[in-house]
Tab-separated table of C-alpha atoms in Angstrom:
chain	number	residue	atom	x	y	z
A	11	MET	CA	11.690	-25.857	0.752
A	12	LYS	CA	12.374	-25.993	4.469
A	13	ARG	CA	13.387	-22.799	6.229
A	14	PHE	CA	17.185	-22.977	6.476
A	15	TYR	CA	17.966	-19.866	8.573
A	16	LYS	CA	17.148	-18.451	11.983
A	17	GLU	CA	18.171	-14.796	12.026
A	18	VAL	CA	17.187	-12.154	9.449
A	19	SER	CA	18.892	-8.775	9.550
A	20	VAL	CA	19.902	-5.814	7.392
A	21	ALA	CA	23.408	-4.497	6.752
A	22	GLY	CA	24.476	-1.270	5.076
A	23	GLN	CA	27.741	-0.486	3.325
A	24	ASP	CA	28.877	2.171	0.830
A	25	GLY	CA	25.375	3.619	0.433
A	26	ALA	CA	23.713	0.269	-0.328
A	27	TRP	CA	21.757	-2.149	1.836
A	28	GLN	CA	21.496	-5.924	1.940
A	29	VAL	CA	19.443	-8.549	3.720
A	30	THR	CA	21.447	-11.157	5.599
A	31	LEU	CA	20.330	-14.617	6.710
A	32	ASP	CA	22.355	-15.829	9.668
A	33	GLY	CA	24.975	-13.259	8.706
A	34	ARG	CA	25.175	-14.248	5.013
A	35	ALA	CA	24.193	-11.613	2.468
A	36	ILE	CA	21.378	-12.462	0.069
A	37	ARG	CA	22.108	-12.859	-3.632
A	38	THR	CA	19.766	-12.408	-6.570
A	39	VAL	CA	18.464	-15.263	-8.690
A	40	GLY	CA	21.191	-14.290	-11.174
A	41	GLY	CA	23.864	-14.723	-8.521
A	42	GLN	CA	24.899	-11.144	-7.810
A	43	PRO	CA	24.715	-9.375	-4.434
A	44	GLN	CA	21.174	-8.144	-3.829
A	45	LYS	CA	22.115	-4.567	-2.958
A	46	VAL	CA	19.230	-2.089	-2.763
A	47	PRO	CA	19.356	1.707	-2.520
A	48	THR	CA	17.494	2.363	0.744
A	49	LYS	CA	17.288	0.942	4.237
A	50	ALA	CA	13.486	1.064	4.043
A	51	LEU	CA	13.481	-1.289	1.070
A	52	ALA	CA	16.043	-3.622	2.651
A	53	GLU	CA	13.947	-3.842	5.812
A	54	ALA	CA	10.853	-4.661	3.763
A	55	LEU	CA	12.780	-7.378	1.927
A	56	ALA	CA	13.952	-8.717	5.279
A	57	GLY	CA	10.335	-8.775	6.382
A	58	GLU	CA	9.476	-11.247	3.635
A	59	TRP	CA	12.170	-13.624	4.872
A	60	ALA	CA	11.247	-13.157	8.534
A	61	ALA	CA	7.570	-13.904	7.784
A	62	GLN	CA	8.314	-17.405	6.480
A	63	GLY	CA	7.271	-20.378	8.560
A	64	GLU	CA	8.871	-23.786	8.644
A	65	GLU	CA	8.219	-24.077	4.918
A	66	ILE	CA	9.298	-21.270	2.571
A	67	ASP	CA	6.552	-20.040	0.237
A	68	PRO	CA	8.241	-18.849	-2.998
A	69	THR	CA	5.096	-16.973	-4.100
A	70	SER	CA	5.280	-14.647	-1.078
A	71	PHE	CA	8.479	-12.882	-2.198
A	72	VAL	CA	6.905	-10.125	-4.295
A	73	LEU	CA	9.432	-7.490	-3.205
A	74	ARG	CA	12.402	-9.816	-3.649
A	75	ASP	CA	11.290	-10.682	-7.175
A	76	MET	CA	11.113	-6.986	-8.119
A	77	ALA	CA	14.525	-6.287	-6.600
A	78	ASP	CA	16.019	-9.239	-8.486
A	79	TYR	CA	14.402	-8.088	-11.727
A	80	ALA	CA	15.882	-4.613	-11.237
A	81	LEU	CA	19.377	-5.980	-10.690
A	82	ASP	CA	19.439	-9.011	-13.000
A	83	VAL	CA	17.254	-7.866	-15.906
A	84	VAL	CA	17.153	-4.063	-15.970
A	85	GLY	CA	20.782	-3.897	-14.907
A	86	ARG	CA	21.797	-6.206	-17.740
A	87	ASP	CA	19.785	-4.579	-20.555
A	88	ARG	CA	17.996	-1.405	-19.572
A	89	ALA	CA	16.857	-0.596	-23.111
A	90	GLU	CA	15.203	-3.984	-23.503
A	91	ALA	CA	13.491	-3.662	-20.123
A	92	ILE	CA	12.033	-0.310	-21.171
A	93	ALA	CA	10.999	-1.675	-24.561
A	94	SER	CA	9.111	-4.478	-22.810
A	95	LEU	CA	6.991	-1.897	-20.953
A	96	LEU	CA	5.833	0.105	-23.979
A	97	PRO	CA	3.353	-2.497	-25.295
A	98	TYR	CA	1.307	-1.842	-22.155
A	99	ALA	CA	0.830	1.709	-23.474
A	100	GLU	CA	0.150	0.598	-27.043
A	101	THR	CA	-2.812	-1.488	-25.819
A	102	ASP	CA	-3.526	0.433	-22.633
A	103	THR	CA	-6.695	-0.631	-20.819
A	104	LEU	CA	-7.706	2.998	-20.295
A	105	CYS	CA	-7.928	3.552	-24.048
A	106	TYR	CA	-10.110	0.561	-24.983
A	107	ARG	CA	-13.774	1.196	-24.270
A	108	ALA	CA	-16.906	-0.841	-24.935
A	109	ASP	CA	-19.217	0.065	-27.807
A	110	PRO	CA	-21.051	3.363	-27.097
A	111	GLU	CA	-24.442	1.642	-26.885
A	112	ASP	CA	-23.131	-0.739	-24.204
A	113	ALA	CA	-23.907	0.137	-20.564
A	114	LEU	CA	-20.265	-0.555	-19.690
A	115	PHE	CA	-19.134	2.294	-21.976
A	116	GLU	CA	-20.645	4.965	-19.705
A	117	ARG	CA	-19.022	3.450	-16.624
A	118	GLN	CA	-15.628	3.249	-18.350
A	119	ASN	CA	-15.837	6.886	-19.377
A	120	GLU	CA	-16.802	7.920	-15.863
A	121	VAL	CA	-13.898	6.100	-14.185
A	122	TRP	CA	-11.196	5.969	-16.846
A	123	GLU	CA	-11.434	9.338	-18.555
A	124	PRO	CA	-10.270	11.453	-15.560
A	125	ILE	CA	-7.263	9.142	-15.047
A	126	LEU	CA	-6.371	9.137	-18.724
A	127	ALA	CA	-6.794	12.906	-19.057
A	128	ALA	CA	-4.581	13.511	-16.005
A	129	ALA	CA	-1.913	11.189	-17.405
A	130	GLU	CA	-1.995	13.015	-20.735
A	131	VAL	CA	-1.394	16.335	-18.994
A	132	ARG	CA	1.337	14.905	-16.754
A	133	HIS	CA	3.312	13.361	-19.626
A	134	GLY	CA	2.446	15.849	-22.384
A	135	ILE	CA	0.857	13.199	-24.591
A	136	ARG	CA	-2.377	12.468	-26.404
A	137	MET	CA	-3.787	8.939	-26.428
A	138	GLN	CA	-6.390	7.634	-28.835
A	139	ARG	CA	-9.649	6.345	-27.350
A	140	ILE	CA	-10.902	3.196	-29.041
A	141	SER	CA	-14.350	1.590	-28.896
A	142	GLY	CA	-14.592	-2.113	-29.563
A	143	ILE	CA	-11.825	-4.695	-29.765
A	144	MET	CA	-10.054	-3.614	-32.959
A	145	HIS	CA	-6.511	-2.457	-32.297
A	146	LYS	CA	-5.520	1.033	-33.415
A	147	PRO	CA	-1.977	2.382	-33.049
A	148	GLN	CA	-1.255	5.098	-30.529
A	149	PRO	CA	0.505	8.259	-31.747
A	150	ALA	CA	4.228	7.672	-32.211
A	151	GLU	CA	5.072	10.940	-30.452
A	152	SER	CA	3.082	9.864	-27.374
A	153	LEU	CA	4.909	6.553	-27.188
A	154	ALA	CA	8.224	8.391	-27.611
A	155	ALA	CA	7.336	10.697	-24.710
A	156	LEU	CA	6.484	7.714	-22.515
A	157	ARG	CA	9.757	6.050	-23.471
A	158	ALA	CA	11.590	9.207	-22.386
A	159	ARG	CA	9.688	9.134	-19.092
A	160	LEU	CA	10.804	5.545	-18.529
A	161	ASP	CA	14.382	6.468	-19.447
A	162	ASP	CA	14.390	8.798	-16.434
A	163	ALA	CA	13.331	6.066	-14.007
A	164	ASP	CA	15.805	4.074	-11.929
A	165	ALA	CA	16.064	0.298	-12.313
A	166	PHE	CA	14.043	-0.469	-9.180
A	167	THR	CA	11.192	1.816	-10.208
A	168	LEU	CA	11.181	0.188	-13.636
A	169	ALA	CA	10.839	-3.198	-11.959
A	170	ALA	CA	7.818	-2.012	-9.989
A	171	LEU	CA	6.289	-0.403	-13.086
A	172	ARG	CA	6.617	-3.697	-14.943
A	173	ASN	CA	4.773	-5.491	-12.159
A	174	MET	CA	1.993	-2.907	-11.974
A	175	ALA	CA	1.621	-2.551	-15.738
A	176	SER	CA	1.278	-6.310	-16.198
A	177	LEU	CA	-1.296	-6.554	-13.402
A	178	ALA	CA	-3.297	-3.551	-14.651
A	179	ALA	CA	-2.735	-4.122	-18.390
A	180	SER	CA	-1.934	-0.420	-18.421
A	181	LEU	CA	1.328	1.511	-18.396
A	182	LEU	CA	-0.516	4.744	-17.647
A	183	ILE	CA	-2.167	3.338	-14.526
A	184	ALA	CA	1.214	2.007	-13.412
A	185	LEU	CA	2.859	5.390	-13.903
A	186	GLU	CA	0.081	7.132	-12.001
A	187	ALA	CA	0.384	4.625	-9.141
A	188	ALA	CA	4.110	5.367	-8.929
A	189	GLU	CA	3.480	9.075	-8.292
A	190	PRO	CA	3.861	10.294	-4.684
A	191	GLY	CA	0.496	10.483	-2.943
A	192	ALA	CA	-1.299	8.405	-5.574
A	193	ASP	CA	-4.650	6.846	-4.673
A	194	VAL	CA	-3.441	3.325	-5.377
A	195	ALA	CA	-6.697	1.650	-4.345
A	196	ALA	CA	-8.705	3.809	-6.750
A	197	LEU	CA	-6.239	3.122	-9.556
A	198	TRP	CA	-6.503	-0.615	-8.978
A	199	ALA	CA	-10.291	-0.330	-8.951
A	200	ALA	CA	-10.048	1.370	-12.344
A	201	ALA	CA	-7.719	-1.321	-13.663
A	202	SER	CA	-10.116	-4.082	-12.594
A	203	LEU	CA	-13.297	-2.265	-13.613
A	204	GLU	CA	-14.246	-4.622	-16.452
A	205	GLU	CA	-13.530	-7.734	-14.425
A	206	GLU	CA	-15.643	-6.451	-11.537
A	207	TRP	CA	-18.405	-5.455	-13.963
A	208	GLN	CA	-18.535	-8.975	-15.372
A	209	ALA	CA	-18.464	-10.497	-11.883
A	210	ASP	CA	-21.400	-8.319	-10.820
A	211	LEU	CA	-23.251	-9.266	-13.980
A	212	TRP	CA	-22.661	-13.022	-14.023
A	213	GLY	CA	-21.954	-13.803	-10.402
A	214	ARG	CA	-18.897	-14.340	-8.240
A	215	ASP	CA	-17.053	-17.417	-7.072
A	216	TRP	CA	-14.542	-17.679	-4.270
A	217	GLU	CA	-11.610	-18.798	-6.445
A	218	ALA	CA	-11.915	-15.796	-8.756
A	219	GLU	CA	-12.363	-13.500	-5.768
A	220	GLU	CA	-9.218	-14.923	-4.173
A	221	ARG	CA	-7.226	-14.358	-7.377
A	222	ARG	CA	-8.460	-10.782	-7.610
A	223	GLU	CA	-7.526	-10.137	-3.983
A	224	LYS	CA	-4.008	-11.485	-4.522
A	225	ARG	CA	-3.536	-9.329	-7.617
A	226	ALA	CA	-4.808	-6.249	-5.778
A	227	LYS	CA	-2.328	-6.859	-2.957
A	228	ALA	CA	0.532	-7.361	-5.423
A	229	PHE	CA	-0.355	-4.086	-7.167
A	230	ALA	CA	-0.457	-2.166	-3.890
A	231	LEU	CA	2.825	-3.716	-2.749
A	232	SER	CA	4.476	-2.715	-6.027
A	233	ALA	CA	3.403	0.879	-5.465
A	234	GLU	CA	4.819	0.696	-1.927
A	235	PHE	CA	8.042	-0.646	-3.422
A	236	VAL	CA	8.426	2.590	-5.433
A	237	GLY	CA	7.950	4.630	-2.276
A	238	MET	CA	10.584	2.594	-0.443
A	239	VAL	CA	13.009	3.080	-3.331
A	240	ARG	CA	12.622	6.831	-2.835
A	241	GLY	CA	13.427	6.363	0.853
């Protein structure tokens, strides 16, 4: 699509903020006004539009997509949006380790266990560690506690959590990344530990490296999104 606007700006009204293109306020994919809670977030959204060249790249609107998800999806059915996040805890990457005799097992314990233990303390839960690929259910009370934690989150934070959880295959890593002062780079390194292990073992190619870099950037941007929602 050709760029169809010249000026990108931000307008605030009644405690909400919107991006405008040539004076026209942006709407979500679902057709409603794309009103966000902070000026910082609106300015970041405006930055995505301002960064476009003569051709618009739809894949570059990571922040816009999260804002639209918050308004169009979470806003329409909050309970369903929360329910869609819980499977990332039921099969959380941090809980699934290699077989104990595998060299990867030691590395997973070294990197993942401190993150998992900290998350358990933070949320008052206990998660089951699993070796091998066989699925085992997590304690119902732990999943209920995580659901309650998600119930407390605003729609925009839920949108960012969905993005991070899907990229990391882990709700617990996503929740940790959403905490103020989180070491987002270290959390992403933990999320991609197995992939990096396999790449070191079998070799790397530029296409896979490019995909990993894009996913890492999307994860970091999602964490920044949470910070901008806070203002």
